[in-house]
mmCIF file with all atom_site columns, C-alpha atoms and ligand atoms in Angstrom:
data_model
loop_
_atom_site.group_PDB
_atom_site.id
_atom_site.type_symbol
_atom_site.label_atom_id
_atom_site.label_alt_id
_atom_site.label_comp_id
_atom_site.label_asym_id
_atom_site.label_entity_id
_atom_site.label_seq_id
_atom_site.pdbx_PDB_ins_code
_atom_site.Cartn_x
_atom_site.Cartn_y
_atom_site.Cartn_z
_atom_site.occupancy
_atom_site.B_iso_or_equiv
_atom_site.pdbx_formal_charge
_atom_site.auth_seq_id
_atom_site.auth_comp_id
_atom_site.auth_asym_id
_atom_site.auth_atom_id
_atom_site.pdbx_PDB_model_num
ATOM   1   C  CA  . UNK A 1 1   ? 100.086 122.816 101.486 1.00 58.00 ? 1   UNK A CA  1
ATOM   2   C  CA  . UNK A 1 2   ? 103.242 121.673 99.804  1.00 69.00 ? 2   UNK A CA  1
ATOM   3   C  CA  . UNK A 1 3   ? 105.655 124.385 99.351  1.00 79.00 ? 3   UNK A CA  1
ATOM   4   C  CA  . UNK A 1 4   ? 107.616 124.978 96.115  1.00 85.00 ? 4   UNK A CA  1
ATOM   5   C  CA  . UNK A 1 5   ? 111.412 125.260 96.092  1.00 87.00 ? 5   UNK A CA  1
ATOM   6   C  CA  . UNK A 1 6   ? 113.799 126.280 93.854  1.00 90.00 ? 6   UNK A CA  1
ATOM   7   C  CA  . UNK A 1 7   ? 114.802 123.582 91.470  1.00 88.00 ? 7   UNK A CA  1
ATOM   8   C  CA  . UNK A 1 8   ? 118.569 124.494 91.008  1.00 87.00 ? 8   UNK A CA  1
ATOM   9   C  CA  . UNK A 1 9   ? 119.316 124.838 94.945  1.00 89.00 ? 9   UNK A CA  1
ATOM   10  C  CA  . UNK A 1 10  ? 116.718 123.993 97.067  1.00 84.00 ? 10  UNK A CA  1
ATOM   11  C  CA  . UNK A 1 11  ? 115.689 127.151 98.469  1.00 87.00 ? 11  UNK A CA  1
ATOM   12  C  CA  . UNK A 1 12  ? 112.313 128.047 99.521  1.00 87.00 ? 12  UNK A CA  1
ATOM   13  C  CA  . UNK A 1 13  ? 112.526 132.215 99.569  1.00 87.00 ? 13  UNK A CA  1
ATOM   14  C  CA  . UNK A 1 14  ? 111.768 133.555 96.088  1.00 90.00 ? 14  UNK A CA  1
ATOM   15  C  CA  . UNK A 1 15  ? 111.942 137.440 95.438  1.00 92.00 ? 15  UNK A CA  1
ATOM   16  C  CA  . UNK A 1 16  ? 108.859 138.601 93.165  1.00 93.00 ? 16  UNK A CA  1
ATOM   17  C  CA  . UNK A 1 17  ? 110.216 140.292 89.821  1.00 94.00 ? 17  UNK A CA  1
ATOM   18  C  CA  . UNK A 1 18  ? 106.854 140.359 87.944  1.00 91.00 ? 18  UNK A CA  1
ATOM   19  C  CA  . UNK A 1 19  ? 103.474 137.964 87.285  1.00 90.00 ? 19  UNK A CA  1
ATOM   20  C  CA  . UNK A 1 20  ? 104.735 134.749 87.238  1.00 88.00 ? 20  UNK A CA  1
ATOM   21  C  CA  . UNK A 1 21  ? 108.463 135.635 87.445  1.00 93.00 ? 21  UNK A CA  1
ATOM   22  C  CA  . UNK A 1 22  ? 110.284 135.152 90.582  1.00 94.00 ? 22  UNK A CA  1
ATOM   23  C  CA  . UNK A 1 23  ? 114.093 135.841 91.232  1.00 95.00 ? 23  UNK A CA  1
ATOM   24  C  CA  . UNK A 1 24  ? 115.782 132.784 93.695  1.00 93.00 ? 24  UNK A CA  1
ATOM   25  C  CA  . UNK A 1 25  ? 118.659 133.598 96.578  1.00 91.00 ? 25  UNK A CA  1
ATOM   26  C  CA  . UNK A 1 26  ? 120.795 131.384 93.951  1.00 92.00 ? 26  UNK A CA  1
ATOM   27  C  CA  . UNK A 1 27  ? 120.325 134.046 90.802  1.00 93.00 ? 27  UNK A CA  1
ATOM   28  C  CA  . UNK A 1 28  ? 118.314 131.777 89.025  1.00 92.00 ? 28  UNK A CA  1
ATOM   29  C  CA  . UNK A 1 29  ? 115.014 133.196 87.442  1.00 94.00 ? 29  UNK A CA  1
ATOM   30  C  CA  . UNK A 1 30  ? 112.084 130.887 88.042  1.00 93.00 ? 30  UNK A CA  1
ATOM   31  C  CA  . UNK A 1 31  ? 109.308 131.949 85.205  1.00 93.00 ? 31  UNK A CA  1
ATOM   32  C  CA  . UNK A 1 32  ? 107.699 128.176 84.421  1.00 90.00 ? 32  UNK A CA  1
ATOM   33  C  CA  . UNK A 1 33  ? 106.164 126.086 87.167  1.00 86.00 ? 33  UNK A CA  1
ATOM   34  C  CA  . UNK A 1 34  ? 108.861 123.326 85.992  1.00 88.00 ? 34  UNK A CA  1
ATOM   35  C  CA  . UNK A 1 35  ? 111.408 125.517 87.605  1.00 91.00 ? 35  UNK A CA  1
ATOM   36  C  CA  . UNK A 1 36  ? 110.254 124.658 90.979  1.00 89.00 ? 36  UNK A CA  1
ATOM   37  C  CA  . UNK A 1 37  ? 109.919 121.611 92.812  1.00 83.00 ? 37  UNK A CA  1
ATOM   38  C  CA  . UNK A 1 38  ? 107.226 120.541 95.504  1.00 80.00 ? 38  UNK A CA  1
ATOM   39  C  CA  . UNK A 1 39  ? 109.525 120.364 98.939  1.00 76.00 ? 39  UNK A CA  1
ATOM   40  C  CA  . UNK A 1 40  ? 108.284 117.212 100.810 1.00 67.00 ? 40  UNK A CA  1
ATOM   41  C  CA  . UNK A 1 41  ? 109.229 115.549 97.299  1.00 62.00 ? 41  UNK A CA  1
ATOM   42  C  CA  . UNK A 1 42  ? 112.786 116.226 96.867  1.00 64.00 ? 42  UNK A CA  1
ATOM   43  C  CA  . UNK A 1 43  ? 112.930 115.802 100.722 1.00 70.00 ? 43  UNK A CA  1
ATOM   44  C  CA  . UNK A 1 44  ? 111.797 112.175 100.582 1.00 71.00 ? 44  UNK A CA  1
ATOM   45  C  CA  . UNK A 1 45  ? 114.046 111.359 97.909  1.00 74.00 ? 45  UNK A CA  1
ATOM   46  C  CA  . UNK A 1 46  ? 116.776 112.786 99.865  1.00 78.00 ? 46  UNK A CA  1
ATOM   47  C  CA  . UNK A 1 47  ? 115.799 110.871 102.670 1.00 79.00 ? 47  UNK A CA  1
ATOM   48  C  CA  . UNK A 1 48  ? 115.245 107.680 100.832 1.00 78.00 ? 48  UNK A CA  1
ATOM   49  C  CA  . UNK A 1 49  ? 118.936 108.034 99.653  1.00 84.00 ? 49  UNK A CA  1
ATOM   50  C  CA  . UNK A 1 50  ? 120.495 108.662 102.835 1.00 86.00 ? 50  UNK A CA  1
ATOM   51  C  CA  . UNK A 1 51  ? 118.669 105.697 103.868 1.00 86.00 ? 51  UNK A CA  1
ATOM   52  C  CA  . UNK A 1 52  ? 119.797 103.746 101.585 1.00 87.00 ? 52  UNK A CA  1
ATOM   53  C  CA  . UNK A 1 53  ? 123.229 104.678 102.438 1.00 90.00 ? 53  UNK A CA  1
ATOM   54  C  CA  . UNK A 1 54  ? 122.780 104.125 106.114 1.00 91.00 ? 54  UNK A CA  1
ATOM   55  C  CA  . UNK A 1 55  ? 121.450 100.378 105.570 1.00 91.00 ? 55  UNK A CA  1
ATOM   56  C  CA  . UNK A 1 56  ? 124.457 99.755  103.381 1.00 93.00 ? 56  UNK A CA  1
ATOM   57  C  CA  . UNK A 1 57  ? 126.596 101.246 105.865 1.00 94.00 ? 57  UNK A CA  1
ATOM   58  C  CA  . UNK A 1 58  ? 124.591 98.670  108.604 1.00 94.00 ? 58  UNK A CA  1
ATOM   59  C  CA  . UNK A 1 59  ? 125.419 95.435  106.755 1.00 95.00 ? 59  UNK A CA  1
ATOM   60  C  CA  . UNK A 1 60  ? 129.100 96.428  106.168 1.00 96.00 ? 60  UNK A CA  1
ATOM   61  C  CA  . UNK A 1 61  ? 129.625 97.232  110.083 1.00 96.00 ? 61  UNK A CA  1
ATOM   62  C  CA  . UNK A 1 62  ? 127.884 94.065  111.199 1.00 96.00 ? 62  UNK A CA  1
ATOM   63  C  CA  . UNK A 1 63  ? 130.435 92.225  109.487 1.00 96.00 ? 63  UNK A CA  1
ATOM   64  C  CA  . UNK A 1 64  ? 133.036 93.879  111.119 1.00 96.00 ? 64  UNK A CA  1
ATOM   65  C  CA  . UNK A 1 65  ? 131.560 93.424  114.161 1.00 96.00 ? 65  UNK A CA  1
ATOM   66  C  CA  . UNK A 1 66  ? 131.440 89.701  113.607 1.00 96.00 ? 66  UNK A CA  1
ATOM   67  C  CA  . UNK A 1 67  ? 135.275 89.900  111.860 1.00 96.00 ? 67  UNK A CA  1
ATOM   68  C  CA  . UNK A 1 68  ? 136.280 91.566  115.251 1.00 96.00 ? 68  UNK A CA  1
ATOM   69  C  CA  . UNK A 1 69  ? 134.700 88.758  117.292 1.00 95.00 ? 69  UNK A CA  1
ATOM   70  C  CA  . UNK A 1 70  ? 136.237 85.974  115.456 1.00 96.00 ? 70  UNK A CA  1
ATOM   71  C  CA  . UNK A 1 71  ? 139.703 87.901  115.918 1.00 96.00 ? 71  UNK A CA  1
ATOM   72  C  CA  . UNK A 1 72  ? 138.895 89.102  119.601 1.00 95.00 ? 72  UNK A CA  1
ATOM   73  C  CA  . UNK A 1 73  ? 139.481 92.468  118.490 1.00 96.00 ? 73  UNK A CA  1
ATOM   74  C  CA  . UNK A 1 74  ? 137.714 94.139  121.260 1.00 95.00 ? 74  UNK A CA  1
ATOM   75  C  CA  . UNK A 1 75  ? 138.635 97.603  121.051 1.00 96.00 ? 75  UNK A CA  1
ATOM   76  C  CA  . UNK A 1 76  ? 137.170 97.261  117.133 1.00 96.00 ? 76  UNK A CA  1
ATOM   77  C  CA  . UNK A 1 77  ? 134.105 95.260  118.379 1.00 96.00 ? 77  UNK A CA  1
ATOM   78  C  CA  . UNK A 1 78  ? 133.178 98.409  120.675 1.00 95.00 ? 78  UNK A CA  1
ATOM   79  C  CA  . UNK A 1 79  ? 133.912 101.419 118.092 1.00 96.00 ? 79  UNK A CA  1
ATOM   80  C  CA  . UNK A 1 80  ? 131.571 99.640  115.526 1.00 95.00 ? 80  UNK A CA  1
ATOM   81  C  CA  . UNK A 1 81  ? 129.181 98.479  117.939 1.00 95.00 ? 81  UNK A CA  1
ATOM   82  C  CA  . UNK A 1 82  ? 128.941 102.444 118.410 1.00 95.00 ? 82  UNK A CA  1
ATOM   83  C  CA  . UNK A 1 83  ? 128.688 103.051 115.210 1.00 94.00 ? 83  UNK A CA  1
ATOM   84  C  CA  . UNK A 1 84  ? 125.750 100.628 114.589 1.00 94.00 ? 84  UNK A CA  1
ATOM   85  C  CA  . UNK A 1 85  ? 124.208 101.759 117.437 1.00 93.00 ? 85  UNK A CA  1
ATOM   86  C  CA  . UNK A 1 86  ? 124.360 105.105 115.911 1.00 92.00 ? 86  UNK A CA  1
ATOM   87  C  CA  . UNK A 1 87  ? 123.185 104.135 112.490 1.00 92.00 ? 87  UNK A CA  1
ATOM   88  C  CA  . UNK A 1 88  ? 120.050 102.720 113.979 1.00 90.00 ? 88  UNK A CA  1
ATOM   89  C  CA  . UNK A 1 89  ? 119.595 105.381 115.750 1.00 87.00 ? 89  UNK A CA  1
ATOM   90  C  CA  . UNK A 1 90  ? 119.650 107.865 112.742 1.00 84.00 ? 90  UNK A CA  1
ATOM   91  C  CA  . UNK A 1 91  ? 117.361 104.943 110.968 1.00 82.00 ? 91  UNK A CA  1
ATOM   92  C  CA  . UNK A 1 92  ? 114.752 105.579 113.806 1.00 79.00 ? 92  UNK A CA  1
ATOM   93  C  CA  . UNK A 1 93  ? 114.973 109.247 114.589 1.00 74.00 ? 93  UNK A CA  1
ATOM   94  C  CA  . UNK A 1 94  ? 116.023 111.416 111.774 1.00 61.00 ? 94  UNK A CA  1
ATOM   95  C  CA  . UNK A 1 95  ? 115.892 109.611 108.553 1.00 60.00 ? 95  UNK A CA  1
ATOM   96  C  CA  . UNK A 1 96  ? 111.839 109.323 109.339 1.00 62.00 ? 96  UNK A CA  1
ATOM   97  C  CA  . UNK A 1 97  ? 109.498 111.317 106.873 1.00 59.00 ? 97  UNK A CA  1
ATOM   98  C  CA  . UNK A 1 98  ? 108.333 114.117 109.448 1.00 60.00 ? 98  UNK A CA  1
ATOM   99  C  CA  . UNK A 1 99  ? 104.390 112.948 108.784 1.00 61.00 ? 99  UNK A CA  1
ATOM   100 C  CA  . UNK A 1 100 ? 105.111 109.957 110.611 1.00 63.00 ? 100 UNK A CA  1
ATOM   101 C  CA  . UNK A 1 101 ? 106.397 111.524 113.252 1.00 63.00 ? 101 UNK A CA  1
ATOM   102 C  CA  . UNK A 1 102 ? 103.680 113.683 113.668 1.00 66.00 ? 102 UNK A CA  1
ATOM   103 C  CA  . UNK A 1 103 ? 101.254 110.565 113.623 1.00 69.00 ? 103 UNK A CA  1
ATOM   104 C  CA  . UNK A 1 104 ? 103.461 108.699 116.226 1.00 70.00 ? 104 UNK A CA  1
ATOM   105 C  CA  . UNK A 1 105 ? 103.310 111.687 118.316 1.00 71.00 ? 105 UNK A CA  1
ATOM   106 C  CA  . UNK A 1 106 ? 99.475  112.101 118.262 1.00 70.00 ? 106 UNK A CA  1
ATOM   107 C  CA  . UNK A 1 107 ? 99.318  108.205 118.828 1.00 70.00 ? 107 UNK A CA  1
ATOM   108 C  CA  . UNK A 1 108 ? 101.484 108.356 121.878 1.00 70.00 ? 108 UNK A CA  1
ATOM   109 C  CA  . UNK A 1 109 ? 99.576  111.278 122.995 1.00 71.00 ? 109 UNK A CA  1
ATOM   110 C  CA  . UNK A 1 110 ? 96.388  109.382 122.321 1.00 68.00 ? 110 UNK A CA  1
ATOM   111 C  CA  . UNK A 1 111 ? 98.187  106.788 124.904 1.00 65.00 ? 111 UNK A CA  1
ATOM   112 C  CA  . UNK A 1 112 ? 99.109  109.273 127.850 1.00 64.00 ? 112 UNK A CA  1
ATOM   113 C  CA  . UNK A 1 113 ? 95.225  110.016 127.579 1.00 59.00 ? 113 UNK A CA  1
ATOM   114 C  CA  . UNK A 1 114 ? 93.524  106.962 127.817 1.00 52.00 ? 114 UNK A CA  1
ATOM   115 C  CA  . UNK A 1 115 ? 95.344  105.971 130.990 1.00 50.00 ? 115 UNK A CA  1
HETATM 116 ZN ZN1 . ZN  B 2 .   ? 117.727 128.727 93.729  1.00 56.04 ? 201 ZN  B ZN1 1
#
């Protein structure tokens, strides 16, 4: 099940005032179902930003890389050859929704057990 969080902070730990009334961590009374938010939602979207901003962040540092090449800049080549190499790595690791994981995890499991 989808859990709800706050939609002002984020937060998934409501205090119960009354029927349908909680009271948020941030102050903010939640009384209509619009106040909340379904988590994996706003998660995505975070993650789809951040992505965004990582694959921007790719493109710029590849042509760096190539700048630093052309100008033999070697000490530049290797600190954004790092960074790339980090980027891609946050592309492939944390960036991915957490359901995929999961289903990679069973599949490589799957793997181990059919040897
Ligand atoms: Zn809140």
């Amino acid at each position: 099940m989808k859990k709800l969080i706050c939609r002002n902070c984020g937060n998934a730990e409501f205090e119960v005032l009354n029927v349908g009334e909680t009271l948020c961590k941030c102050g903010r009374r939640l009384t209509k179902l619009s106040d909340y938010q379904l988590e994996s939602s706003s998660k995505w979207k975070e993650n789809q930003r951040r992505r965004a901003e990582i694959i921007s962040k790719i493109s710029l540092l590849k042509r760096e890389v190539d700048k630093c090449l052309d100008e033999r800049d070697e000490e530049g080549f290797k600190k954004r050859s790092f960074e790339l190499k980090l980027c891609y790595h946050f592309l492939d690791n944390a960036l991915k929704d957490p359901q995929l994981r999961l289903k990679e995890r069973i599949q490589q499991n799957q793997n181990k057990f059919s040897f």
